[in-house]
XYZ file of C-alpha atoms in Angstrom:
149
model
C 7.220 8.007 -3.490
C 7.589 4.945 -0.766
C 10.557 2.528 -1.111
C 10.137 0.724 2.080
C 7.166 -1.422 0.878
C 8.481 -3.907 -0.437
C 9.116 -2.862 -3.656
C 12.077 -2.741 -5.128
C 11.976 0.322 -8.370
C 14.986 -2.218 -9.963
C 13.955 -5.869 -9.569
C 10.368 -5.410 -8.854
C 7.554 -6.140 -5.840
C 7.948 -9.031 -3.860
C 4.751 -9.415 -2.013
C 3.165 -12.946 -0.618
C 0.350 -13.427 -2.237
C 0.683 -10.265 -3.540
C -0.992 -9.134 0.334
C 1.900 -9.144 2.563
C 5.226 -7.786 2.808
C 7.728 -9.161 5.413
C 9.248 -6.039 7.746
C 5.507 -4.741 7.375
C 3.751 -6.222 10.376
C -0.558 -5.199 9.512
C 0.112 -3.960 6.638
C -1.711 -5.137 3.550
C -1.973 -4.620 -0.048
C -5.198 -5.203 -2.237
C -6.204 -6.030 -5.316
C -9.386 -7.971 -5.617
C -12.127 -9.683 -3.252
C -9.698 -12.840 -2.690
C -7.418 -10.627 -0.851
C -10.084 -8.525 0.980
C -11.231 -11.976 2.641
C -7.835 -13.368 3.172
C -6.658 -10.039 4.971
C -9.966 -9.829 6.845
C -9.115 -13.541 8.115
C -5.595 -12.377 9.243
C -6.805 -9.216 11.118
C -9.692 -10.062 12.835
C -7.838 -12.078 15.256
C -5.449 -8.372 15.868
C -9.339 -6.689 16.067
C -10.428 -9.140 18.467
C -7.040 -8.770 20.877
C -5.807 -12.015 20.502
C -2.794 -10.886 18.949
C -1.277 -7.639 18.801
C 0.430 -7.873 15.239
C 0.712 -10.821 12.149
C 3.663 -10.608 9.657
C 4.829 -12.689 6.471
C 8.128 -14.338 6.947
C 10.928 -13.717 4.633
C 10.808 -17.185 3.715
C 7.429 -18.132 3.188
C 7.660 -14.600 0.816
C 10.571 -16.170 -1.034
C 9.262 -19.728 -1.319
C 5.724 -17.937 -2.449
C 7.703 -15.695 -5.522
C 9.974 -18.822 -6.466
C 6.687 -20.831 -7.194
C 5.161 -17.759 -8.914
C 8.211 -17.409 -11.327
C 8.324 -20.847 -11.605
C 5.256 -21.336 -13.337
C 5.644 -17.426 -14.971
C 8.903 -19.153 -16.263
C 6.857 -20.945 -19.307
C 3.974 -18.259 -20.078
C 3.923 -15.634 -22.343
C 4.550 -12.790 -20.756
C 8.648 -13.828 -20.108
C 8.412 -13.425 -24.108
C 6.745 -10.229 -24.657
C 7.372 -6.468 -23.581
C 4.731 -5.282 -21.202
C 3.144 -3.314 -18.317
C 3.221 -6.938 -16.369
C 6.996 -6.688 -16.288
C 9.435 -4.897 -14.504
C 10.616 -1.772 -16.971
C 8.908 -3.523 -19.333
C 11.157 -6.232 -19.772
C 12.304 -7.073 -16.694
C 10.338 -9.591 -13.980
C 7.120 -10.252 -14.367
C 5.080 -8.572 -11.114
C 1.825 -8.026 -12.278
C -0.022 -11.213 -12.958
C -1.015 -14.062 -10.992
C 0.281 -17.468 -13.606
C -3.240 -19.379 -12.919
C -7.070 -18.986 -13.100
C -8.818 -16.776 -10.320
C -9.794 -20.042 -8.879
C -6.045 -21.191 -8.066
C -5.436 -17.921 -6.371
C -9.033 -18.463 -4.407
C -7.620 -21.772 -3.118
C -4.336 -20.340 -2.278
C -5.728 -17.673 -0.297
C -8.942 -18.845 1.531
C -7.541 -18.847 4.772
C -4.235 -17.906 6.277
C -1.120 -20.470 7.019
C -0.644 -19.075 10.275
C 3.136 -21.209 9.508
C 4.071 -18.407 6.725
C 3.678 -15.844 9.789
C 5.284 -14.355 12.699
C 2.240 -13.298 15.254
C 2.822 -11.059 18.495
C 0.530 -11.949 21.371
C -0.764 -9.202 23.620
C 1.204 -9.907 26.814
C 4.828 -8.857 25.326
C 3.287 -5.518 24.000
C 3.044 -2.456 26.312
C -0.319 -1.338 26.508
C 0.588 1.946 24.910
C 1.847 -0.080 22.106
C -1.553 -2.129 22.034
C -3.709 0.819 21.458
C -1.685 2.755 19.143
C -1.632 -0.744 16.836
C -5.252 -0.819 17.426
C -6.141 2.579 16.146
C -3.901 1.873 13.013
C -5.430 -1.687 11.945
C -8.264 0.601 12.029
C -7.237 3.246 10.528
C -5.831 -0.109 7.510
C -9.713 -1.371 7.741
C -11.305 2.078 6.906
C -9.107 2.338 4.323
C -9.657 -0.745 2.834
C -13.748 0.221 3.230
C -12.979 3.224 1.203
C -10.886 2.115 -1.393
C -13.485 -1.176 -1.932
C -15.835 1.780 -2.151
C -14.438 3.947 -4.577
C -13.599 0.967 -6.968
């Protein structure tokens, strides 16, 4: 079990658009087609070697989560015991508080001001090559996961 991916077993997961995590550059979580398109838009500049990494800021993640939980506060999900909630009765962590069309709108393209982008000029060639290999591995895993679904 990995505890270093933005998932706090007591308070539950905390990610930006349910996709990126502060402190984990070029790491993405996927659940649905909207997220796949969003990730492709984020990772394309890395694959094109325009940048070496992209990482969501903690501030953007906190603001997004505050907005989500404010919207969830009046929903039925806060009134029941469910697997949508951490530990069955804690924070609602596994549902978006609106129609999929709203999530699609929010995830239609990255808001680059919510990300820290590393340019290639600050990385050594070895690290860039290593990062490209890791990115390609991530893309392959995404494709395999999509194929299995």
